[in-house]
Amino acid sequence: MAKTVATNSLFDDRIGAMRTQLSFTHLAQIETELLAVLATDTQTAKGSDAKPEPALLTTDDGVKTAAAAVLASGEYKAGDNEALLLHAPAGLAAKRLLIVGLGKQAKLTVHRVRNAAGTAVRFTKPRGIRELALALPESDLLPADLCARAIVEGAVVGDFDPDTYRSDRKDQSVQSFTVAAPPGSSIATLEAAVTEGIVIGESQNFTRSLVNEPGNKLTPTVLGQRASQMAHEVGLTSAVHSTEKLHELKMGAFWSVSQGSEEPPALIVLRYDPEGVTEGPVLGLVGKGITFDTGGISIKRSDGMEKMKYDMAGGAAMIGAMRAIALLKPNVRVLCVVCAAENMPDGKAQKPGDVQTSMSGKTIEIINTDAEGRLVLADGLSFARQLGATHLIDAATLTGACVVALGMINGGAFSNDDTTYAKFETALATSGEKFWRLPLGEEYGELIKSDIGDIKNTGGRWGGAITAAEFLRVFAEDTPWIHLDIAGLAWVEDSKPHIAKGPSGVAVRSILEWVRSY
Ligand code: BES
Ligand code: MN
Ligand code: ZN
């Protein structure tokens, strides 16, 4: 009894061609190129003589028998992402059996399972194997629905590779992915979970495909086109404005970044208005969409500058989250504003010392033209408020200082409202993404007061992530607001067992869950 619940990605072949199914067949009877099962180390004793005790998270006798010898050998420890492949496993219909480790049983979470699914896919891809079935782990610690969803998310995310412009690129996507649930599982619950997992994983990959594009291919205009094409496909309202509209709205901060580029800016607006919802909150998602950041006149040093094509990752995260929102249909209104521009040095570029008047009317002294993200976001936040947002969340690759503070492990999070932030923390528990809340405060605000105008765009050497957030707070005004600094997370620097090196698609899942909490 195998059942297909969903097929190809909805559009854009760059997202991948993985087909996902749900099966309720006994594991031993599944005919597939590769059957994967998960294992934990159940050893609880500490000390050097404590031998690992790997245990499979399945009750299927066929699989247990097939794996018994290698598990007894002590060669396999079920460490985090530790993978072991057996060919022609005795008694199984599958051609290969892969065991993927989850680490210590005591540390078992749905998030480890998500990663293990990615690991299984990334183990499969380079071997030219196109078919993979992964056994839904059986454990009291893991709710089956959350687990099924996480597995599909992890598998879809794991299937993504960034080498889109290689002329000899071979698409090694896993074409058929099966979640193998124990016979007797609740079909409807798991079907819904798998469908959600596909939507979320593919939306994260959509974000990654945008972030991966180089600055010459993905200009602000092209980002606008990609967003509105997606909006059309999933049923969101969209509008993409440019220079004229920026002037009309008096977006002097946003325009000041764009004015030094030959490429016109794009003010991207997406709306999700569920039928019949006319009351309650309107959530405003605001994203930094700098398609390339040279630093402008305060130009960046050249080594590593190529990475600054990813400076639209916050905007791309919002666009990806909107895609997931459109498909999963939460009962709350959501609008999205992405401010896309290219930050270039030029005869027309803004200069340090210039004073800009933002949409809010507040004047900004430009100290450093490389602190451009906060400028475009300032007007983006004002615009989202004008459009009716009652709650705001922004995401941006905003500061190197945030990476210094938190490394590439946690993103920085800031908020002017504890109730709103509490909802975001709950969202993090579901998404598995890591953000660490950093403080705001008047003393930091003092550091960005300007002698000539209201506020300046840098606050000096220390606490740079916080003074940047304080700057944004001014434009969020009294609206409950969360700011996510994803500079350290938006790009995976070294490939990991479960995810390719390159754009991560971070924040899509957390923003989606935050939206769904309303
Ligand atoms: N896009 C960068 C942030 C960034 C810098 C991300 C380095 C990843 C690595 C942002 O526009 C920027 O240049 N920020 C400056 C701010 C400074 C001039 C106050 C920074 O962090 O150096
Ligand atoms: Mn910059
Ligand atoms: Zn930037």
Coordinates of C-alpha atoms and ligand atoms in Angstrom, one line a residue:
M1 CA 0.0 0.0 0.0
A2 CA 2.0 2.9 -1.3
K3 CA 0.4 6.3 -1.7
T4 CA 1.7 9.3 -3.5
V5 CA 0.7 12.5 -1.7
A6 CA 2.6 15.0 -3.8
T7 CA 4.7 15.2 -6.8
N8 CA 7.0 17.7 -8.4
S9 CA 7.9 21.1 -7.2
L10 CA 5.2 23.5 -8.3
F11 CA 7.5 25.5 -10.6
D12 CA 11.0 26.5 -11.4
D13 CA 13.2 23.5 -12.2
R14 CA 16.0 24.9 -10.2
I15 CA 14.2 24.0 -7.0
G16 CA 14.7 20.3 -7.9
A17 CA 12.7 17.5 -9.3
M18 CA 12.3 15.3 -6.3
R19 CA 9.0 13.4 -6.1
T20 CA 7.9 12.6 -2.5
Q21 CA 5.7 9.7 -1.5
L22 CA 4.4 8.2 1.6
S23 CA 4.4 4.4 2.0
F24 CA 2.9 2.1 4.7
T25 CA 4.6 -1.1 3.5
H26 CA 6.6 -3.2 5.9
L27 CA 10.2 -2.0 5.5
A28 CA 11.6 -5.4 4.6
Q29 CA 9.2 -5.5 1.6
I30 CA 10.0 -2.1 0.1
E31 CA 11.6 -2.5 -3.3
T32 CA 13.9 0.4 -3.7
E33 CA 17.5 1.3 -4.6
L34 CA 18.2 2.4 -1.1
L35 CA 16.4 2.1 2.1
A36 CA 17.6 4.3 5.0
V37 CA 16.9 3.8 8.6
L38 CA 17.9 6.0 11.6
A39 CA 19.9 4.9 14.7
T40 CA 20.8 6.4 18.0
D41 CA 23.5 5.7 20.5
T42 CA 21.7 4.4 23.6
Q43 CA 24.8 4.2 25.8
T44 CA 24.1 6.4 28.9
A45 CA 27.3 5.6 30.9
K46 CA 30.1 8.1 30.6
G47 CA 33.9 7.4 30.6
S48 CA 36.3 6.0 28.2
D49 CA 35.3 2.3 28.5
A50 CA 31.6 3.2 27.7
K51 CA 31.1 1.5 24.4
P52 CA 28.5 3.0 22.0
E53 CA 25.3 0.9 21.9
P54 CA 23.7 1.7 18.6
A55 CA 20.0 1.0 18.2
L56 CA 17.8 1.3 15.2
L57 CA 14.7 3.4 15.5
T58 CA 12.5 0.8 13.9
T59 CA 10.5 -2.2 15.1
D60 CA 10.8 -3.9 11.7
D61 CA 12.3 -7.4 12.3
G62 CA 13.6 -7.7 8.8
V63 CA 15.7 -4.6 9.0
K64 CA 16.9 -5.4 12.5
T65 CA 18.1 -8.8 11.4
A66 CA 19.8 -7.4 8.3
A67 CA 21.7 -4.8 10.4
A68 CA 22.4 -7.1 13.5
A69 CA 25.9 -8.1 12.6
V70 CA 27.3 -4.7 11.8
L71 CA 25.6 -3.2 14.9
A72 CA 27.1 -5.9 17.1
S73 CA 30.6 -5.4 15.5
G74 CA 31.2 -2.1 17.3
E75 CA 32.3 -0.6 14.0
Y76 CA 29.3 1.6 13.8
K77 CA 28.6 4.1 16.6
A78 CA 25.4 5.9 15.4
G79 CA 27.2 9.2 15.9
D80 CA 25.7 12.4 14.6
N81 CA 25.2 12.0 10.8
E82 CA 27.4 8.9 10.8
A83 CA 26.3 6.9 7.7
L84 CA 26.9 3.3 7.0
L85 CA 26.0 1.5 3.7
L86 CA 25.2 -2.2 3.3
H87 CA 24.8 -3.8 -0.1
A88 CA 22.3 -6.6 -0.8
P89 CA 21.0 -6.7 2.7
A90 CA 19.8 -10.2 3.5
G91 CA 16.1 -10.6 3.7
L92 CA 15.2 -7.1 2.4
A93 CA 13.6 -6.2 -0.9
A94 CA 15.8 -3.1 -1.0
K95 CA 19.1 -3.2 -2.9
R96 CA 20.9 -1.3 -0.3
L97 CA 20.5 -0.4 3.4
L98 CA 21.8 2.9 4.8
I99 CA 22.0 3.5 8.5
V100 CA 22.2 7.2 9.5
G101 CA 23.2 8.1 13.0
L102 CA 21.4 10.6 15.2
G103 CA 24.0 10.7 18.0
K104 CA 23.1 10.2 21.7
Q105 CA 19.6 8.9 22.3
A106 CA 19.3 11.4 25.2
K107 CA 19.8 14.3 22.8
L108 CA 17.3 13.1 20.2
T109 CA 15.2 15.8 18.6
V110 CA 13.1 16.3 15.5
H111 CA 15.8 18.7 14.4
R112 CA 18.4 16.0 14.3
V113 CA 16.0 13.8 12.3
R114 CA 15.6 16.7 9.8
N115 CA 19.3 16.8 9.4
A116 CA 19.6 13.1 9.1
A117 CA 17.2 13.1 6.2
G118 CA 19.3 15.7 4.5
T119 CA 22.4 13.5 5.2
A120 CA 20.7 10.5 3.6
V121 CA 19.9 12.5 0.5
R122 CA 23.3 13.9 0.2
F123 CA 24.8 10.5 0.7
T124 CA 22.6 9.2 -2.1
K125 CA 23.1 12.0 -4.7
P126 CA 26.8 11.6 -5.6
R127 CA 26.5 7.9 -5.9
G128 CA 24.1 8.2 -8.8
I129 CA 21.3 6.6 -6.9
R130 CA 18.0 8.2 -7.7
E131 CA 15.6 6.5 -5.4
L132 CA 15.5 6.6 -1.6
A133 CA 13.1 5.4 1.0
L134 CA 13.6 6.6 4.6
A135 CA 12.0 4.9 7.5
L136 CA 10.0 7.2 9.7
P137 CA 11.7 6.7 13.1
E138 CA 9.7 5.0 15.8
S139 CA 10.4 6.6 19.1
D140 CA 8.3 7.9 22.0
L141 CA 10.4 11.1 21.8
L142 CA 9.4 11.9 18.3
P143 CA 5.8 12.8 17.3
A144 CA 5.2 11.0 14.0
D145 CA 3.7 14.0 12.2
L146 CA 6.4 16.5 13.2
C147 CA 9.0 13.9 12.3
A148 CA 7.5 13.2 8.9
R149 CA 7.3 16.9 8.1
A150 CA 10.9 17.5 9.3
I151 CA 12.2 14.5 7.2
V152 CA 10.7 15.9 4.1
E153 CA 12.0 19.4 4.8
G154 CA 15.5 17.9 5.4
A155 CA 15.3 15.8 2.3
V156 CA 14.2 18.6 0.0
V157 CA 16.8 21.0 1.5
G158 CA 19.5 18.3 1.2
D159 CA 18.7 17.7 -2.5
F160 CA 19.7 21.3 -3.4
D161 CA 23.1 22.0 -4.9
P162 CA 24.2 25.5 -6.0
D163 CA 26.2 24.6 -9.1
T164 CA 23.6 25.9 -11.5
Y165 CA 26.0 27.6 -13.9
R166 CA 28.3 24.7 -14.5
S167 CA 28.2 23.7 -18.1
D168 CA 28.8 20.1 -17.3
R169 CA 26.3 20.1 -14.5
K170 CA 24.7 16.8 -13.9
D171 CA 21.4 16.9 -12.2
Q172 CA 21.9 14.3 -9.5
S173 CA 18.6 14.9 -7.7
V174 CA 17.0 12.1 -5.9
Q175 CA 14.0 11.6 -8.2
S176 CA 11.9 9.5 -5.9
F177 CA 11.9 10.0 -2.1
T178 CA 9.6 7.9 0.1
V179 CA 8.8 8.3 3.7
A180 CA 8.2 4.8 4.9
A181 CA 5.8 4.9 7.8
P182 CA 5.0 1.9 10.0
P183 CA 1.9 0.0 8.8
G184 CA -1.1 1.2 10.8
S185 CA 0.0 4.8 11.0
S186 CA -2.5 7.5 10.6
I187 CA -2.6 8.2 6.9
A188 CA -4.4 11.5 6.9
T189 CA -2.1 13.0 9.6
L190 CA 1.1 11.9 7.8
E191 CA -0.2 13.0 4.4
A192 CA -0.7 16.5 5.7
A193 CA 2.7 16.5 7.4
V194 CA 4.4 15.4 4.2
T195 CA 2.6 18.0 2.1
E196 CA 3.7 20.7 4.6
G197 CA 7.2 19.4 4.5
I198 CA 7.3 19.7 0.7
V199 CA 6.0 23.2 0.7
I200 CA 8.4 24.4 3.4
G201 CA 11.5 22.7 2.0
E202 CA 10.8 23.9 -1.5
S203 CA 10.1 27.4 -0.3
Q204 CA 13.4 27.4 1.5
N205 CA 15.1 26.2 -1.7
F206 CA 13.3 28.9 -3.6
T207 CA 15.0 31.4 -1.3
R208 CA 18.3 29.7 -1.8
S209 CA 18.0 29.7 -5.5
L210 CA 17.5 33.5 -5.4
V211 CA 20.4 34.1 -3.0
N212 CA 22.6 31.9 -5.1
E213 CA 22.2 34.1 -8.2
P214 CA 25.1 36.4 -9.0
G215 CA 24.6 40.1 -9.0
N216 CA 24.8 40.4 -12.7
K217 CA 22.0 37.9 -13.2
L218 CA 19.8 38.9 -10.3
T219 CA 19.4 42.7 -10.4
P220 CA 16.7 44.4 -8.3
T221 CA 14.5 44.3 -11.4
V222 CA 15.0 40.6 -11.9
L223 CA 14.4 39.9 -8.2
G224 CA 11.1 41.8 -8.6
Q225 CA 10.2 39.6 -11.6
R226 CA 11.1 36.4 -9.8
A227 CA 8.9 37.5 -6.8
S228 CA 6.0 38.5 -8.9
Q229 CA 6.2 35.3 -11.0
M230 CA 6.1 33.3 -7.9
A231 CA 3.3 35.4 -6.5
H232 CA 1.2 34.7 -9.6
E233 CA 1.8 31.0 -9.3
V234 CA 0.8 30.7 -5.7
G235 CA -2.0 33.3 -5.7
L236 CA -0.5 36.2 -3.9
T237 CA -1.1 39.8 -4.8
S238 CA 2.0 41.5 -6.0
A239 CA 3.3 44.9 -7.2
V240 CA 6.8 45.9 -8.1
H241 CA 7.6 49.6 -8.1
S242 CA 10.7 51.5 -9.0
T243 CA 12.4 54.9 -9.0
E244 CA 9.3 57.0 -9.6
K245 CA 7.4 55.4 -6.7
L246 CA 10.3 55.8 -4.4
H247 CA 10.2 59.5 -5.1
E248 CA 6.5 59.7 -4.8
L249 CA 6.6 58.0 -1.4
K250 CA 9.6 60.2 -0.4
M251 CA 11.7 57.2 0.3
G252 CA 14.9 59.3 0.6
A253 CA 16.8 56.7 2.6
F254 CA 16.0 53.8 0.2
W255 CA 16.8 56.0 -2.9
S256 CA 20.1 57.2 -1.4
V257 CA 21.4 53.6 -1.7
S258 CA 20.1 53.1 -5.2
Q259 CA 21.1 56.4 -6.7
G260 CA 24.7 55.3 -7.4
S261 CA 23.7 52.4 -9.5
E262 CA 22.7 52.1 -13.2
E263 CA 20.3 49.5 -12.1
P264 CA 16.9 50.9 -11.0
P265 CA 15.7 49.9 -7.5
A266 CA 12.7 47.5 -7.0
L267 CA 10.2 48.1 -4.2
I268 CA 8.5 44.6 -4.1
V269 CA 5.2 44.3 -2.3
L270 CA 3.5 41.0 -1.8
R271 CA 0.2 40.5 -0.1
Y272 CA -1.6 37.5 1.4
D273 CA -5.2 38.2 2.2
P274 CA -7.1 35.1 3.3
E275 CA -10.8 35.2 2.4
G276 CA -13.1 36.5 5.1
V277 CA -10.3 37.8 7.3
T278 CA -11.0 41.5 7.8
E279 CA -10.0 41.9 11.4
G280 CA -7.0 41.1 13.6
P281 CA -3.4 41.6 13.0
V282 CA -1.7 42.4 9.7
L283 CA 1.8 41.0 9.8
G284 CA 4.5 43.0 7.9
L285 CA 7.5 41.1 6.6
V286 CA 10.3 43.5 5.5
G287 CA 13.5 42.3 3.8
K288 CA 16.8 43.8 2.8
G289 CA 17.3 43.2 -0.9
I290 CA 20.7 44.5 -1.7
T291 CA 21.5 42.5 -4.9
F292 CA 25.2 43.5 -4.6
D293 CA 26.9 45.5 -1.9
T294 CA 30.2 47.0 -2.9
G295 CA 30.0 49.3 0.1
G296 CA 29.4 52.3 -2.2
I297 CA 31.9 55.2 -1.8
S298 CA 32.9 53.7 1.5
I299 CA 34.0 50.8 -0.6
K300 CA 34.7 47.4 0.8
R301 CA 38.1 45.7 0.5
S302 CA 38.2 43.4 -2.5
D303 CA 38.9 40.0 -0.9
G304 CA 35.7 38.2 -0.3
M305 CA 33.6 40.9 -1.9
E306 CA 32.1 38.4 -4.3
K307 CA 30.1 37.0 -1.4
M308 CA 28.1 40.3 -1.2
K309 CA 25.8 38.9 -3.9
Y310 CA 24.1 37.3 -0.9
D311 CA 23.2 40.7 0.6
M312 CA 19.6 40.2 -0.5
A313 CA 19.2 37.1 1.6
G314 CA 16.8 38.8 4.0
G315 CA 14.6 39.9 1.2
A316 CA 14.7 36.4 -0.4
A317 CA 13.8 34.8 3.0
M318 CA 10.7 37.0 3.1
I319 CA 9.8 36.1 -0.5
G320 CA 10.3 32.4 0.3
A321 CA 8.2 32.7 3.5
M322 CA 5.4 34.3 1.5
R323 CA 5.4 31.4 -0.9
A324 CA 5.0 29.0 2.0
I325 CA 2.3 31.2 3.5
A326 CA 0.4 31.3 0.3
L327 CA 0.4 27.5 0.0
L328 CA -0.2 26.7 3.7
K329 CA -2.9 29.3 4.1
P330 CA -2.8 30.5 7.7
N331 CA -5.7 32.6 8.9
V332 CA -4.0 35.9 9.2
R333 CA -3.2 38.7 6.8
V334 CA 0.4 39.1 5.8
L335 CA 2.2 41.7 3.7
C336 CA 5.7 41.7 2.5
V337 CA 8.0 44.6 1.5
V338 CA 11.4 44.0 0.0
C339 CA 13.6 46.9 -0.7
A340 CA 15.9 45.9 -3.5
A341 CA 18.8 48.0 -4.8
E342 CA 22.5 47.7 -5.8
N343 CA 25.0 49.6 -3.6
M344 CA 27.6 51.0 -6.0
P345 CA 30.2 53.8 -6.0
D346 CA 29.6 56.3 -8.9
G347 CA 29.6 60.0 -9.7
K348 CA 25.9 60.0 -8.6
A349 CA 26.5 57.8 -5.5
Q350 CA 25.8 59.3 -2.1
K351 CA 28.8 60.4 0.0
P352 CA 29.7 60.3 3.6
G353 CA 28.4 63.4 5.2
D354 CA 25.3 63.6 3.0
V355 CA 22.0 64.0 4.8
Q356 CA 19.0 62.1 3.6
T357 CA 15.3 62.6 4.5
S358 CA 13.6 59.3 5.1
M359 CA 10.0 58.4 4.3
S360 CA 9.2 59.0 8.0
G361 CA 10.5 62.5 7.7
K362 CA 13.4 61.8 10.0
T363 CA 16.8 63.0 8.6
I364 CA 19.7 60.7 8.4
E365 CA 23.4 61.7 8.3
I366 CA 25.4 59.3 6.2
I367 CA 28.6 58.4 8.0
N368 CA 29.4 55.3 6.0
T369 CA 27.8 54.4 2.7
D370 CA 28.4 50.7 3.5
A371 CA 25.8 50.8 6.2
E372 CA 23.2 50.8 3.5
G373 CA 21.0 47.9 4.7
R374 CA 19.5 50.0 7.5
L375 CA 18.8 52.8 5.1
V376 CA 16.6 50.7 2.7
L377 CA 15.0 48.9 5.7
A378 CA 14.1 52.3 7.4
D379 CA 11.9 53.2 4.5
G380 CA 10.7 49.6 4.1
L381 CA 9.5 49.6 7.7
S382 CA 7.7 52.9 7.3
F383 CA 6.0 51.7 4.2
A384 CA 4.9 48.5 5.8
R385 CA 3.4 50.5 8.6
Q386 CA 1.7 52.8 6.1
L387 CA 0.2 49.7 4.3
G388 CA -1.4 48.7 7.6
A389 CA 1.1 46.3 9.3
T390 CA 0.3 46.0 13.0
H391 CA 3.3 43.8 13.7
L392 CA 6.7 43.9 11.9
I393 CA 9.5 41.4 11.3
D394 CA 12.6 42.2 9.2
A395 CA 15.4 40.1 8.1
A396 CA 18.8 41.3 6.8
T397 CA 22.4 40.4 6.3
L398 CA 22.9 43.6 8.2
T399 CA 26.2 43.6 10.1
G400 CA 29.6 41.9 10.2
A401 CA 29.5 42.8 13.9
C402 CA 26.7 40.3 14.4
V403 CA 28.9 37.6 13.0
V404 CA 31.7 38.6 15.3
A405 CA 29.3 38.4 18.3
L406 CA 27.5 35.2 17.6
G407 CA 29.7 33.4 15.0
M408 CA 28.0 31.4 12.2
I409 CA 26.0 29.5 14.8
N410 CA 23.3 31.8 16.0
G411 CA 21.6 34.7 14.1
G412 CA 21.0 37.9 16.0
A413 CA 17.4 38.7 17.1
F414 CA 16.1 42.0 18.5
S415 CA 12.7 43.2 19.5
N416 CA 10.9 46.1 21.0
D417 CA 8.1 43.9 22.4
D418 CA 8.4 40.8 24.6
T419 CA 5.0 39.4 23.8
T420 CA 5.8 39.4 20.0
Y421 CA 9.3 38.0 20.6
A422 CA 7.9 35.2 22.8
K423 CA 5.9 34.0 19.8
F424 CA 9.1 34.0 17.7
E425 CA 10.9 31.9 20.3
T426 CA 8.1 29.3 20.1
A427 CA 8.5 29.4 16.3
L428 CA 12.2 28.7 16.7
A429 CA 11.4 25.6 18.7
T430 CA 9.4 24.3 15.7
S431 CA 11.8 25.5 12.9
G432 CA 15.0 24.3 14.6
E433 CA 16.7 27.5 13.5
K434 CA 19.0 29.3 16.0
F435 CA 18.7 32.9 16.9
W436 CA 20.0 34.6 20.0
R437 CA 18.2 37.7 21.4
L438 CA 20.5 40.7 21.9
P439 CA 19.6 43.8 23.8
L440 CA 18.4 47.2 22.7
G441 CA 18.4 50.3 24.9
E442 CA 18.6 54.0 25.1
E443 CA 22.3 54.0 25.8
Y444 CA 22.9 52.4 22.4
G445 CA 20.4 54.8 20.9
E446 CA 22.7 57.7 22.1
L447 CA 25.5 56.4 19.9
I448 CA 23.5 57.1 16.7
K449 CA 22.4 60.7 17.4
S450 CA 23.6 63.1 14.7
D451 CA 25.0 66.6 15.2
I452 CA 23.5 67.8 12.0
G453 CA 20.3 65.7 11.7
D454 CA 18.1 63.3 13.7
I455 CA 20.2 60.2 13.4
K456 CA 23.4 58.9 11.8
N457 CA 23.8 55.6 10.0
T458 CA 26.6 54.1 12.1
G459 CA 27.3 54.0 15.8
G460 CA 31.0 53.5 15.9
R461 CA 33.1 50.4 16.4
W462 CA 31.5 48.7 19.4
G463 CA 28.2 47.0 19.5
G464 CA 27.7 47.4 15.8
A465 CA 24.9 44.8 15.5
I466 CA 23.0 46.6 18.3
T467 CA 23.4 50.1 17.0
A468 CA 22.2 48.9 13.6
A469 CA 19.1 47.4 15.3
E470 CA 18.6 50.7 17.3
F471 CA 18.6 52.5 14.0
L472 CA 15.8 50.3 12.7
R473 CA 13.9 50.6 15.9
V474 CA 13.5 54.3 15.3
F475 CA 11.5 53.5 12.1
A476 CA 9.5 50.7 13.6
E477 CA 8.2 53.4 16.0
D478 CA 5.6 52.0 18.3
T479 CA 4.7 49.0 16.2
P480 CA 5.7 45.7 17.8
W481 CA 8.8 44.6 15.8
I482 CA 11.4 41.9 15.5
H483 CA 14.7 42.3 13.7
L484 CA 16.7 39.3 12.5
D485 CA 20.4 39.8 11.6
I486 CA 21.3 36.8 9.4
A487 CA 24.7 38.0 8.2
G488 CA 26.4 34.9 9.8
L489 CA 23.8 32.3 8.8
A490 CA 22.6 33.1 5.2
W491 CA 25.6 31.5 3.6
V492 CA 26.9 28.0 4.6
E493 CA 30.7 28.4 4.4
D494 CA 31.6 24.7 4.5
S495 CA 29.4 22.0 3.2
K496 CA 27.8 19.9 5.9
P497 CA 26.6 16.3 5.8
H498 CA 23.0 17.5 5.5
I499 CA 23.3 20.7 3.5
A500 CA 25.4 22.0 0.6
K501 CA 27.9 24.8 0.9
G502 CA 26.2 28.0 -0.3
P503 CA 23.0 29.8 0.4
S504 CA 21.2 28.4 3.5
G505 CA 17.7 29.8 3.2
V506 CA 17.8 30.6 6.9
A507 CA 14.8 32.3 8.5
V508 CA 12.2 31.1 6.0
R509 CA 11.0 28.4 8.4
S510 CA 11.0 30.5 11.5
I511 CA 9.2 33.4 9.9
L512 CA 6.6 31.0 8.5
E513 CA 6.0 29.5 12.0
W514 CA 5.9 33.0 13.6
V515 CA 3.2 33.9 11.1
R516 CA 1.3 30.7 11.7
S517 CA 1.2 31.5 15.5
Y518 CA -1.2 34.4 14.9
Ligands
BES1 N1 26.1 43.6 4.0 C1 26.9 44.1 5.0 C2 27.0 43.2 6.2 C3 28.0 42.1 6.2 C4 29.3 42.5 6.4 C5 27.6 40.8 6.1 C6 30.3 41.5 6.4 C7 28.6 39.8 6.1 C8 29.9 40.2 6.3 C9 26.4 45.5 5.4 O1 25.8 46.2 4.5 C10 27.6 46.2 5.9 O2 28.5 46.5 5.1 N2 27.7 46.5 7.2 C11 28.8 47.2 7.7 C12 28.3 48.3 8.6 C13 29.3 49.2 9.1 C14 29.8 50.1 7.9 C15 28.7 50.1 10.2 C16 29.6 46.2 8.5 O3 29.1 45.3 9.1 O4 30.9 46.3 8.4
MN2 MN 27.2 47.4 3.3
ZN3 ZN 24.9 45.3 3.0

